[in-house]
Coordinates of C-alpha atoms (C1' of nucleotides) in Angstrom, one line a residue:
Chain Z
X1 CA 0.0 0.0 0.0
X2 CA 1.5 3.1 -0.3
X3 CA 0.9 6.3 1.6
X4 CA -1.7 8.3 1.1
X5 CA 0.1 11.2 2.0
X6 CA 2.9 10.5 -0.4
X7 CA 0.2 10.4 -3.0
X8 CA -1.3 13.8 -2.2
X9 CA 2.0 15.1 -2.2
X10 CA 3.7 13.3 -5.4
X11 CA 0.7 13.1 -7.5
X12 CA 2.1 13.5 -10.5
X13 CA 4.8 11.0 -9.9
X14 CA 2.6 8.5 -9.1
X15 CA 0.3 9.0 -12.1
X16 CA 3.7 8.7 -14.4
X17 CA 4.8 5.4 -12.5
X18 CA 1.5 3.7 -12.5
X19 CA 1.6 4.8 -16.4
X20 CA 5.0 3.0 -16.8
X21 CA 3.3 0.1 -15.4
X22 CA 0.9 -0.2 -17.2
X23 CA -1.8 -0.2 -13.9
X24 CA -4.8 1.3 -15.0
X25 CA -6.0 2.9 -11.6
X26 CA -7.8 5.8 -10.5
X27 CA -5.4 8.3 -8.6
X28 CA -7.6 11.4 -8.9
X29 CA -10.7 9.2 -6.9
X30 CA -8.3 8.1 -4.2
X31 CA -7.6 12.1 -3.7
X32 CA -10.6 12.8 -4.0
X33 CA -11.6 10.8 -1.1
X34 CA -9.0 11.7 1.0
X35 CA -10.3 15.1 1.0
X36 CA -13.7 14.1 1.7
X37 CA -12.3 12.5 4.5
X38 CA -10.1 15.2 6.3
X39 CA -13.3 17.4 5.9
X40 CA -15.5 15.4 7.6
X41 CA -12.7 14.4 10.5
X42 CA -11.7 18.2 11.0
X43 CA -15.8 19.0 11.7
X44 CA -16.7 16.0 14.0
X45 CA -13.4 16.7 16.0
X46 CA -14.5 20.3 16.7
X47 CA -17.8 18.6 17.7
X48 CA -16.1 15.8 19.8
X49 CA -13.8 18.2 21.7
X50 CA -17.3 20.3 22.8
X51 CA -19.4 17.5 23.5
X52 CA -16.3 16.3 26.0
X53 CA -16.3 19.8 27.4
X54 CA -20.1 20.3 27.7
X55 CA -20.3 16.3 29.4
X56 CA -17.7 17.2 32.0
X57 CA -19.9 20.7 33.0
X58 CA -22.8 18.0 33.4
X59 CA -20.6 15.6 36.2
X60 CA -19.8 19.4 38.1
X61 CA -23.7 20.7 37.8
X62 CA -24.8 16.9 39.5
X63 CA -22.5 17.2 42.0
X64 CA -24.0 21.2 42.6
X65 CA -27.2 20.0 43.0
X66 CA -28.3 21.4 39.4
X67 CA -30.3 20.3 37.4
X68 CA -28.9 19.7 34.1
X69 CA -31.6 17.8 31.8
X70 CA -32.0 21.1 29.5
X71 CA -27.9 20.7 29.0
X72 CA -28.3 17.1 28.2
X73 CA -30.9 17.5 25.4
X74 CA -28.1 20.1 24.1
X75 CA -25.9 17.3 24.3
X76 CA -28.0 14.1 22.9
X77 CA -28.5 16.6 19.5
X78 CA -24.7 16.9 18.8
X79 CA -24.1 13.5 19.5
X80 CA -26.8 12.3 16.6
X81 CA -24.5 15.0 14.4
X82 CA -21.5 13.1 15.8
X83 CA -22.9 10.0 14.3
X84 CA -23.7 11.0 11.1
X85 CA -20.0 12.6 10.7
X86 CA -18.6 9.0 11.9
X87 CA -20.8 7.1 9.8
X88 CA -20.0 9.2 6.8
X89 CA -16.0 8.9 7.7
X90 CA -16.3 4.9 8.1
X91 CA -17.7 4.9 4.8
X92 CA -15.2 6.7 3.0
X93 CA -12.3 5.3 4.6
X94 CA -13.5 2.0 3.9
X95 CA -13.8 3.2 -0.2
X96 CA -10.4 5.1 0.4
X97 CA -8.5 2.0 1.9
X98 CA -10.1 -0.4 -0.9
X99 CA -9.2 2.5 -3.2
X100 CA -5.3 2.0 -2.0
X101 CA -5.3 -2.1 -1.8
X102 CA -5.7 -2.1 -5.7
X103 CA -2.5 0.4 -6.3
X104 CA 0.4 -1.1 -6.8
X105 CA 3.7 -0.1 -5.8
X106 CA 6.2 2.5 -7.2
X107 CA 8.8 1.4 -9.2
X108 CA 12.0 2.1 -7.4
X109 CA 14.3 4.8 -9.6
X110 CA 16.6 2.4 -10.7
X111 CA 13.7 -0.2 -12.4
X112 CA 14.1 0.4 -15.9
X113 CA 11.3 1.5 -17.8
X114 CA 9.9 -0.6 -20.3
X115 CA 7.0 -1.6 -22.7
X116 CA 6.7 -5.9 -21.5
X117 CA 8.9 -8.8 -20.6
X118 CA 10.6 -8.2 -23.6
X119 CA 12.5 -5.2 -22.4
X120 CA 13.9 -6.8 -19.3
X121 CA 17.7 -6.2 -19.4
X122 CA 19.9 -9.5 -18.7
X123 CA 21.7 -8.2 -16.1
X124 CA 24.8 -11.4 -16.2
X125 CA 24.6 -15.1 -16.9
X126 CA 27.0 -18.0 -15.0
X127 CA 27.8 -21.4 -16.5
X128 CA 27.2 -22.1 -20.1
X129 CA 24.9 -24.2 -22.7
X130 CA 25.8 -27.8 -22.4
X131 CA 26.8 -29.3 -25.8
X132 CA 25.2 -33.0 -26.3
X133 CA 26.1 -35.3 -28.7
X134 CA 22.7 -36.9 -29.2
X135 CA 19.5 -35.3 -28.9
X136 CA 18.9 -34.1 -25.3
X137 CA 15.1 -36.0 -24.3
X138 CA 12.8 -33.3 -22.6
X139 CA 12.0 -34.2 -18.6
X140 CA 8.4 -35.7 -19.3
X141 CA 10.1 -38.4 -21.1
X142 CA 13.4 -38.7 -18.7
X143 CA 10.8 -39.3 -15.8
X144 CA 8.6 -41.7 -17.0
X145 CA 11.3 -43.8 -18.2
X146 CA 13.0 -43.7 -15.1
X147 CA 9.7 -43.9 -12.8
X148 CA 10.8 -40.3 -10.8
X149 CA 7.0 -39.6 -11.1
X150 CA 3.8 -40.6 -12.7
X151 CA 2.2 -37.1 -13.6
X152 CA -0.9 -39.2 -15.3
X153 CA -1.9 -40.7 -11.5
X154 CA -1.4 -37.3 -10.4
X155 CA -4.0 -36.1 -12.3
X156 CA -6.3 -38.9 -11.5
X157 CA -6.2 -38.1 -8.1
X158 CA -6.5 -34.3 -8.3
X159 CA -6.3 -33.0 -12.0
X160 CA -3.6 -31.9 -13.9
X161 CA -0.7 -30.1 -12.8
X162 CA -0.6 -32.1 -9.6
X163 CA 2.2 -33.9 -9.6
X164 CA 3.0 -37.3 -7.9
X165 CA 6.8 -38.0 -7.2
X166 CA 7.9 -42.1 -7.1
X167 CA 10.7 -43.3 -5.2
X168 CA 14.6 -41.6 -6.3
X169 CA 12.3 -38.6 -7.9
X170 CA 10.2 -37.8 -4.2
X171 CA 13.6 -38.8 -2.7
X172 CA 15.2 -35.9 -4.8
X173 CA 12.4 -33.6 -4.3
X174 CA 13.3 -34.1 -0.3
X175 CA 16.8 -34.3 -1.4
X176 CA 16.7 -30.7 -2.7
X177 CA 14.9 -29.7 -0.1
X178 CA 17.0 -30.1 2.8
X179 CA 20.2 -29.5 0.7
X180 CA 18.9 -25.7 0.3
X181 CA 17.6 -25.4 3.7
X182 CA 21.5 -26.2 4.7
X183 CA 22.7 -23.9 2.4
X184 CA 20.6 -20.4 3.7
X185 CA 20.9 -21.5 7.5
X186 CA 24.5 -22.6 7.6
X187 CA 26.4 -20.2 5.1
X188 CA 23.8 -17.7 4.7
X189 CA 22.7 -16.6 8.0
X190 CA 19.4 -17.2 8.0
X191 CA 16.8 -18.6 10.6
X192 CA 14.7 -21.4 9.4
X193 CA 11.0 -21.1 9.7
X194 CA 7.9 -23.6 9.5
X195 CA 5.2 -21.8 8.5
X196 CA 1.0 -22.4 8.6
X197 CA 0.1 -24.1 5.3
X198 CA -2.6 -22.2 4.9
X199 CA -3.8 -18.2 5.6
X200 CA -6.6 -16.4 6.7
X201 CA -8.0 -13.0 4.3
X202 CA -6.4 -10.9 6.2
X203 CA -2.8 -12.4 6.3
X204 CA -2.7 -12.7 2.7
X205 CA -4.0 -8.8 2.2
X206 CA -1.0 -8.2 3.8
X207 CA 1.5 -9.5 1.3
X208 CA -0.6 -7.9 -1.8
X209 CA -2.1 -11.4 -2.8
X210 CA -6.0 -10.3 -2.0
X211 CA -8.2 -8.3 -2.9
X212 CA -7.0 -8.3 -6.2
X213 CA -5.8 -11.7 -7.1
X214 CA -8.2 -13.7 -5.4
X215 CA -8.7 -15.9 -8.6
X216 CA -5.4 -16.8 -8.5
X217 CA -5.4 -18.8 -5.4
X218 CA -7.3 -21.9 -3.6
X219 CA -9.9 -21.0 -0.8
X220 CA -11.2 -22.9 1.9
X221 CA -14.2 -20.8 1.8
X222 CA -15.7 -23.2 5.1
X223 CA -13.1 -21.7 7.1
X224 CA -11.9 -18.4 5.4
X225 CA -8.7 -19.9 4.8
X226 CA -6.6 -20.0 1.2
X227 CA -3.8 -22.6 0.9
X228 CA -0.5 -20.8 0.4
X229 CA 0.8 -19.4 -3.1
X230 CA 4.5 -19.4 -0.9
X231 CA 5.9 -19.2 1.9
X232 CA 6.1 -14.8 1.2
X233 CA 2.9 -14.8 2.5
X234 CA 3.0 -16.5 6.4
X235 CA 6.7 -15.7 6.5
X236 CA 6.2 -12.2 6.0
X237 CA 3.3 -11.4 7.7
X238 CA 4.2 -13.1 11.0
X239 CA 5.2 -10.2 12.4
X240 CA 2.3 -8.4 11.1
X241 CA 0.6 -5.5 13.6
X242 CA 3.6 -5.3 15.6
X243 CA 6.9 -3.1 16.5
X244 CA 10.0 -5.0 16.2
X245 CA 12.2 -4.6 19.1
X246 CA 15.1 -7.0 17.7
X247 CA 17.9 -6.3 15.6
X248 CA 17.4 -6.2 11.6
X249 CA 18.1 -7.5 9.5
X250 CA 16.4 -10.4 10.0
X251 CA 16.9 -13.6 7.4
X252 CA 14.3 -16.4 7.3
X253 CA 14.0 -19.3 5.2
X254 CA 10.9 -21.3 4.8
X255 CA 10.2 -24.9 2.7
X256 CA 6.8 -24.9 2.0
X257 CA 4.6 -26.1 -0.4
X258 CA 2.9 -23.9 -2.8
X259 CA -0.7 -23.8 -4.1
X260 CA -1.4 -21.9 -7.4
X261 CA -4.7 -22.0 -10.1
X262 CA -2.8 -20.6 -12.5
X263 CA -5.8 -18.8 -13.5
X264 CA -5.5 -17.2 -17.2
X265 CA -2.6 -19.6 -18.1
X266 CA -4.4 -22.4 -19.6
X267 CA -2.8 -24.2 -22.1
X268 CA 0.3 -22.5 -21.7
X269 CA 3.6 -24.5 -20.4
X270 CA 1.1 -27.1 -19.8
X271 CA 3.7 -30.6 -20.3
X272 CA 5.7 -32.1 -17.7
X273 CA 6.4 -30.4 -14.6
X274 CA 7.0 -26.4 -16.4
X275 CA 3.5 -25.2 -14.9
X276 CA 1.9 -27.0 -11.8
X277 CA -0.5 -26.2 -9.2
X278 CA 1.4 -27.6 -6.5
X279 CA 4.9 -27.4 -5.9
X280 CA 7.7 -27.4 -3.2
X281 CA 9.7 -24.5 -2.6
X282 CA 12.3 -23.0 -0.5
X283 CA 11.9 -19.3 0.3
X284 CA 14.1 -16.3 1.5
X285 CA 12.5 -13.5 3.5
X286 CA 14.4 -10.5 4.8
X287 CA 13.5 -7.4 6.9
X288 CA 15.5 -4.5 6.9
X289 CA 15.6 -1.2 7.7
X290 CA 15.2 1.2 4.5
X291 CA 19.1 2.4 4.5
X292 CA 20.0 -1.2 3.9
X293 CA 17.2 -2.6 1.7
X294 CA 18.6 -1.8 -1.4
X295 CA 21.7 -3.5 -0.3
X296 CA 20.4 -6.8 1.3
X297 CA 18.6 -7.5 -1.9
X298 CA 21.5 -8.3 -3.8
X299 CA 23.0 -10.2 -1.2
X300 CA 19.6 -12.6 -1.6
X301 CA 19.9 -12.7 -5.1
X302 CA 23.6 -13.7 -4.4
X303 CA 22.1 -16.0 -1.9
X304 CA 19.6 -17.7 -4.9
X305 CA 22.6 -17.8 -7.3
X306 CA 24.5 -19.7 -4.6
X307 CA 22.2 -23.0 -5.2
X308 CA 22.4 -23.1 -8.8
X309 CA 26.0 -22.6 -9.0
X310 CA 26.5 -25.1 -5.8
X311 CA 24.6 -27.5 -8.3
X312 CA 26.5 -26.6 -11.4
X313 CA 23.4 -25.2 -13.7
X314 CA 24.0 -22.7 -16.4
X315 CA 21.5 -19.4 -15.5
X316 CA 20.6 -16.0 -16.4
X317 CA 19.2 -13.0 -14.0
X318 CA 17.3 -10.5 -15.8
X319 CA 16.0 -7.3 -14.2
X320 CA 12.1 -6.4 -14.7
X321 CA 11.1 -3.7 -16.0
X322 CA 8.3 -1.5 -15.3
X323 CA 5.8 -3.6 -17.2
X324 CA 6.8 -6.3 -16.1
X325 CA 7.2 -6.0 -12.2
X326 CA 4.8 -7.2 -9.8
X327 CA 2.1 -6.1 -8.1
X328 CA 3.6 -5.1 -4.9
X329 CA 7.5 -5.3 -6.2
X330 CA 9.5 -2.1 -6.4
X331 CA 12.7 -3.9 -7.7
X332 CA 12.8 -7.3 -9.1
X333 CA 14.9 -9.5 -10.7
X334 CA 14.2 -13.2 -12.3
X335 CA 16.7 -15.8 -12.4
X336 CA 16.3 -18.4 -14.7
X337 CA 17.9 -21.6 -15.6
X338 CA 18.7 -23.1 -19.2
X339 CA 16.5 -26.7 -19.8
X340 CA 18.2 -27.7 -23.5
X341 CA 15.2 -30.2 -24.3
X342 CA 12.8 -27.2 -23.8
X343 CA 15.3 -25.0 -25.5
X344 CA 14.2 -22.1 -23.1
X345 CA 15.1 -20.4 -20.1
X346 CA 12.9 -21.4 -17.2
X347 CA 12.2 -18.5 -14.3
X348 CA 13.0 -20.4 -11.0
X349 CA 13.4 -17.7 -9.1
X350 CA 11.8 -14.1 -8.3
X351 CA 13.6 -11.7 -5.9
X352 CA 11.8 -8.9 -4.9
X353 CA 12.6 -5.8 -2.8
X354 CA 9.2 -4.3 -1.6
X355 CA 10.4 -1.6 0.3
X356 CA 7.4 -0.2 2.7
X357 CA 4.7 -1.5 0.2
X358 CA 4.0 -5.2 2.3
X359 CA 4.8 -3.7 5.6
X360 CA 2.7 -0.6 5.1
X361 CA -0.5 -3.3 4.2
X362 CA 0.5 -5.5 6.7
X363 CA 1.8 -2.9 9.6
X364 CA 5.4 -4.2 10.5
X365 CA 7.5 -1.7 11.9
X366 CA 10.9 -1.0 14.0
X367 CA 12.0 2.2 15.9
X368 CA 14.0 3.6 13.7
X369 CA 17.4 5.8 15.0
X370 CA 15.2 8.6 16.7
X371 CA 12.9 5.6 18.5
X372 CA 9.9 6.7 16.3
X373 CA 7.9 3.8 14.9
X374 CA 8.5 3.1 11.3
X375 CA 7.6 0.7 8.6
X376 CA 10.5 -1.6 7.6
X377 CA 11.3 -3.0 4.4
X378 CA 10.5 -6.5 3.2
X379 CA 12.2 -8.4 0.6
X380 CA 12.0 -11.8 -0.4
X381 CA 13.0 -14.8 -3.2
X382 CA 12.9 -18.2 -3.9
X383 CA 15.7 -19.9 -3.0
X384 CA 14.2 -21.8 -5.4
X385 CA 12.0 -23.6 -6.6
X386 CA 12.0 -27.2 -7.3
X387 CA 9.9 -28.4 -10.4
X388 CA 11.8 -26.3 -12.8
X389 CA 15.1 -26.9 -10.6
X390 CA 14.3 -30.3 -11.7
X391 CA 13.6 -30.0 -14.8
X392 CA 16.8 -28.7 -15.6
X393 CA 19.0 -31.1 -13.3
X394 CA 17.2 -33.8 -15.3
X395 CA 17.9 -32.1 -18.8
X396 CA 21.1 -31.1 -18.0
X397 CA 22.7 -33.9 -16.7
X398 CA 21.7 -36.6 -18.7
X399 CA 23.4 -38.7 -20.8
X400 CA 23.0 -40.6 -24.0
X401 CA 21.8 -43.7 -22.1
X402 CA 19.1 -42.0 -20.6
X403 CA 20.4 -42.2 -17.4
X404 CA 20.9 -38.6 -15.0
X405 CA 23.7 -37.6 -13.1
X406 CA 22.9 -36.2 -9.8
X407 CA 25.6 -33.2 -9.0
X408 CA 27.8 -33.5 -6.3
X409 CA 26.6 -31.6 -4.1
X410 CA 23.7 -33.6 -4.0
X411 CA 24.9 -36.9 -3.2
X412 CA 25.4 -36.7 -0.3
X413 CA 22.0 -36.2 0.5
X414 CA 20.5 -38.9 -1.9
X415 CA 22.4 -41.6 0.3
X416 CA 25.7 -41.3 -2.0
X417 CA 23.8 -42.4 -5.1
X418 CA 25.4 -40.8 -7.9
X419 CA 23.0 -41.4 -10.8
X420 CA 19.4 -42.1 -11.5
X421 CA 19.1 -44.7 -13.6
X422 CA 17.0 -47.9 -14.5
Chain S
rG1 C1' -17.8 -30.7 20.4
rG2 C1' -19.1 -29.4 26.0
rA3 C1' -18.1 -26.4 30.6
rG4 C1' -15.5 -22.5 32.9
rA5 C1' -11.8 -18.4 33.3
rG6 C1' -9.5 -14.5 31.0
rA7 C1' -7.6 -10.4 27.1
rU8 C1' -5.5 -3.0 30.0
rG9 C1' 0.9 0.5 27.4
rG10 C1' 7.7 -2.7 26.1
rU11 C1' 6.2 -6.0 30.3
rC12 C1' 3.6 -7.2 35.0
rG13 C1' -0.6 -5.2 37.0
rA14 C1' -4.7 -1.7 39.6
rG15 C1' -9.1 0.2 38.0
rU16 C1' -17.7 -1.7 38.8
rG17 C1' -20.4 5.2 35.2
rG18 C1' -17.8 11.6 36.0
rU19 C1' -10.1 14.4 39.7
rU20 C1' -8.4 8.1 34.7
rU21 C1' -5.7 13.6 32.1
rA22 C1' -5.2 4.8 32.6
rA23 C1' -2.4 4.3 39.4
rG24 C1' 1.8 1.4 40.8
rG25 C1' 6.0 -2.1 40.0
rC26 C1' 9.8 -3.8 36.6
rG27 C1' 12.4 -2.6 32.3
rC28 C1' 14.1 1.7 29.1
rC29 C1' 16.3 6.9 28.4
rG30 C1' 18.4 11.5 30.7
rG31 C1' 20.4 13.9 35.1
rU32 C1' 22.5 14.2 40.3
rC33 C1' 26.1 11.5 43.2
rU34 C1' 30.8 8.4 41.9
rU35 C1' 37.6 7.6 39.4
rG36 C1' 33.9 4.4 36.7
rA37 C1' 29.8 1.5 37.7
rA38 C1' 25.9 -0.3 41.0
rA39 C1' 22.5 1.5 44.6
rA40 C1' 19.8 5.8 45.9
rC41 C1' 17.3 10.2 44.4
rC42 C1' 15.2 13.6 40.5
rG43 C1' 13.2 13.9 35.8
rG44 C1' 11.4 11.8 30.9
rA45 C1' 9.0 8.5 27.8
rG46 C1' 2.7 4.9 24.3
rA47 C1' 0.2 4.4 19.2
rG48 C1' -2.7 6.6 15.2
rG49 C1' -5.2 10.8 12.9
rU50 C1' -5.7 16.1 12.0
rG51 C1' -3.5 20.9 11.8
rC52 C1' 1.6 26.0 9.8
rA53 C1' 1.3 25.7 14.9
rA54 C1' -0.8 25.8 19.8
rG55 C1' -3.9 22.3 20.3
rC56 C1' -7.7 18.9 19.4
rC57 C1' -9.7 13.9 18.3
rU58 C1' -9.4 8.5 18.5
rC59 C1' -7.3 4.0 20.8
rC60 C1' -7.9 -0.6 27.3
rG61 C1' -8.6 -7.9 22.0
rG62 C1' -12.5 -6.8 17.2
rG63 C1' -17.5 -5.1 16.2
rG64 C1' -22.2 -3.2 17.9
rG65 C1' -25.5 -1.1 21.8
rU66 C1' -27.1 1.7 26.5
rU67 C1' -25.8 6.9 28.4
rC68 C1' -25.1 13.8 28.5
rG69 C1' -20.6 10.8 29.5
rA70 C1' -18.0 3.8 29.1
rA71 C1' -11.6 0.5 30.3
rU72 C1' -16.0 0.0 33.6
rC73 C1' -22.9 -1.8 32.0
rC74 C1' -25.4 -5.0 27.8
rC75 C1' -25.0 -8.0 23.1
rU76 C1' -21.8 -10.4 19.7
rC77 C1' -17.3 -12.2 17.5
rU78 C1' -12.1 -13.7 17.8
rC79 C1' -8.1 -15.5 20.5
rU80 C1' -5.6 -17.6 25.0
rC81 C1' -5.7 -20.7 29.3
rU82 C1' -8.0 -24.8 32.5
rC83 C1' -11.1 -29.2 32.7
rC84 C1' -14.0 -33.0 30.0
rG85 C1' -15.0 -35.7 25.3
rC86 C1' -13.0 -37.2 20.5
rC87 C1' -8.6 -37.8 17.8
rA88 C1' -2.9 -38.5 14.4

RNA sequence: GGAGAGAUGGUCGAGUGGUUUAAGGCGCCGGUCUUGAAAACCGGAGAGGUGCAAGCCUCCGGGGGUUCGAAUCCCUCUCUCUCCGCCA
């Protein structure tokens, strides 16, 4: 969310950045109401501040022996004024508030500006394209052969795009798992958290995923709960509503799994494991303090890299532009790895730098240098996740038998096993 | 699922309709004293909104009601704890 004050007073700023967005949203209405509202608070406080004078007279003229009923009439009129004024206000806060949950955030100065995915600058690449000399099979194909997972039984149980893992391919899911979980809380510094599956309304306003992309998830409507689209949302919003007293940064990691509809993607990406509904993940959420935001966000990127490269997989990191960016992002950049049967670059990674936007929505603050109350920042990647991690482990590391070498790094958690094979 | 108890500031905790302008303790910050510290003493300090400011308004788990006036009385919801039942 971002400040309505900040609005009022960068109007035109706003209007340009929600234009390089391409965000189709009202600013004038939001101002409009903001008005309306300091209006209507400025009369019923000069109301309110008499009605507390003229009630205090009454306790004194009581006590005097007076009789004040005449007084109290005075009293009961300006208190049914009072109510209209606070009835009024309720309303248009609630229309201003709704007004602010569907802007997105600014794009921070340095996002560059651009018309869609197609201008997002590569910002480096590490490894290289794998030469084969025989014609790389795609994952699908890998996986059934080797019985890693049966995507057809998966479906038969809950529809396509859930997929159902068999033996050394759940092992390497769990595999992967804990080998990144390692990584963050033993060389990165972070805290490892295990997180509520699923989130009430509120918890997942807080992260930027309601009101507006409420199609996008699962619901439990029975118990106002949505399964999780990632770990962002309960990792982030745990310390909703309240003022952190400890030391920031502070680094979580979370493995969760991850629910998505994928509304308005049919048919796209739809073979093998490049688009599911459910999937396992391993997320990294920071908070930080504004002066090191900027900062800590390329250490997580850094930290995100760090598993690809400690698994020997060629990948780029783009930056997004403004067209591109996300909904409650500021600064973002993709990584993606290289899967040679799909001939594509698959985005396994998104690492965001929110800046006040999430903690604004969800109130998370620290006492800043003065002791004042203020909203941190809130930052957050995957670190990654698995179906396209797998993907491109199994395309990139087969070989001409059909057979897949598991990296190094690996073995040690798949018992020592060094390949996947028949 | 049933029965009961509870929710007050960073924390503990007092407060049954009008000097509550939320006492007091602990913790925190500043000062006096001290070589320095501790102790003692003195002082300070909640959050949000509005306003150029002085100030004013709101906030005692959420929402609603009674009243001239509610932390306090009534209704309702949520959560926590205790006991019982069921259960991986």
């Amino acid at each position: 969310m971002l400040d309505i004050r900040f609005i009022r007073e960068n109007t035109e700023a706003v209007k340009t950045a929600m234009k390089n967005r391409k965000a189709e949203v009202d600013i004038d209405a939001v101002i409009a109401l903001d008005n309306r509202r300091r209006e209507i608070v400025a009369e019923a406080e000069e109301l309110k501040a008499e009605r507390n004078r003229i009630s205090k007279n009454i306790g004194q003229m009581i006590k005097e022996g007076k009789n004040p009923e005449e007084v109290k009439t005075q009293v009961r009129e300006m208190g049914d004024k009072i109510s209209a004024f606070d009835e009024e206000q309720r309303e248009v806060e609630a229309k201003l508030k709704d007004g602010l949950l569907y802007i997105p955030n600014m794009p921070s100065a340095t996002t560059p500006v651009g018309q869609s995915e197609a201008d997002n600058p590569i910002v480096r690449s590490w490894g290289e394209k794998k030469r084969f000399d025989f014609e790389p099979k795609p994952h699908w194909d890998l996986g059934a052969e080797l019985g890693l997972f049966d995507l057809e039984r998966g479906a038969k149980l809950s529809g396509s795009g859930f997929p159902l893992f068999i033996g050394k391919g759940a092992k390497l899911e769990r595999a992967l798992i804990q080998f990144m979980l390692d990584l963050h809380t033993e060389e990165h510094g972070y805290t490892e958290i295990a997180p509520p599956f699923m989130c009430n309304a509120q918890t997942m306003t807080g992260t930027g995923q309601l009101p507006k992309f409420a199609e996008d998830m699962y619901c439990v409507p029975l118990d106002g709960l949505y399964p999780i689209p990632t770990a962002e949302v309960p990792v982030t919003n745990m310390y909703a509503q309240e003022i952190l007293d400890r030391e920031l940064p502070i680094l979580h990691t979370a493995y969760t799994p991850c629910f998505r509809r994928e509304a308005g993607s049919a048919g796209k990406d739809t073979r093998g494991l490049l688009r599911v509904h459910q999937f396992d993940k391993v997320e990294l959420v920071k908070f930080t303090t504004p002066e090191t935001s900027e900062a800590e966000h390329e250490k997580l990127t850094a930290d995100a890299e760090k598993v690809l490269q400690k698994l020997g997989l060629h990948y780029r990191v783009i930056e997004l532009c403004t067209a591109d960016l996300g909904f409650s992002a500021s600064k973002c950049y993709d990584i993606e790895l290289w899967a040679p049967a799909q001939d594509k670059w698959l985005e396994v990674s998104s690492c965001s730098n929110f800046k006040d936007y999430q903690a604004r929505r969800a109130n998370i603050r620290y006492r800043n240098e003065e002791g004042k109350p203020a909203f941190v920042h809130t930052l957050n990647g995957s670190g990654v996740a698995l179906p396209r991690l797998v993907i491109a482990i199994m395309e990139n590391n087969q070989n001409a038998d059909g057979s897949i070498d598991i990296p190094e790094a690996l073995q040690p958690y798949m018992g020592g096993l060094q390949k996947l094979e028949k």
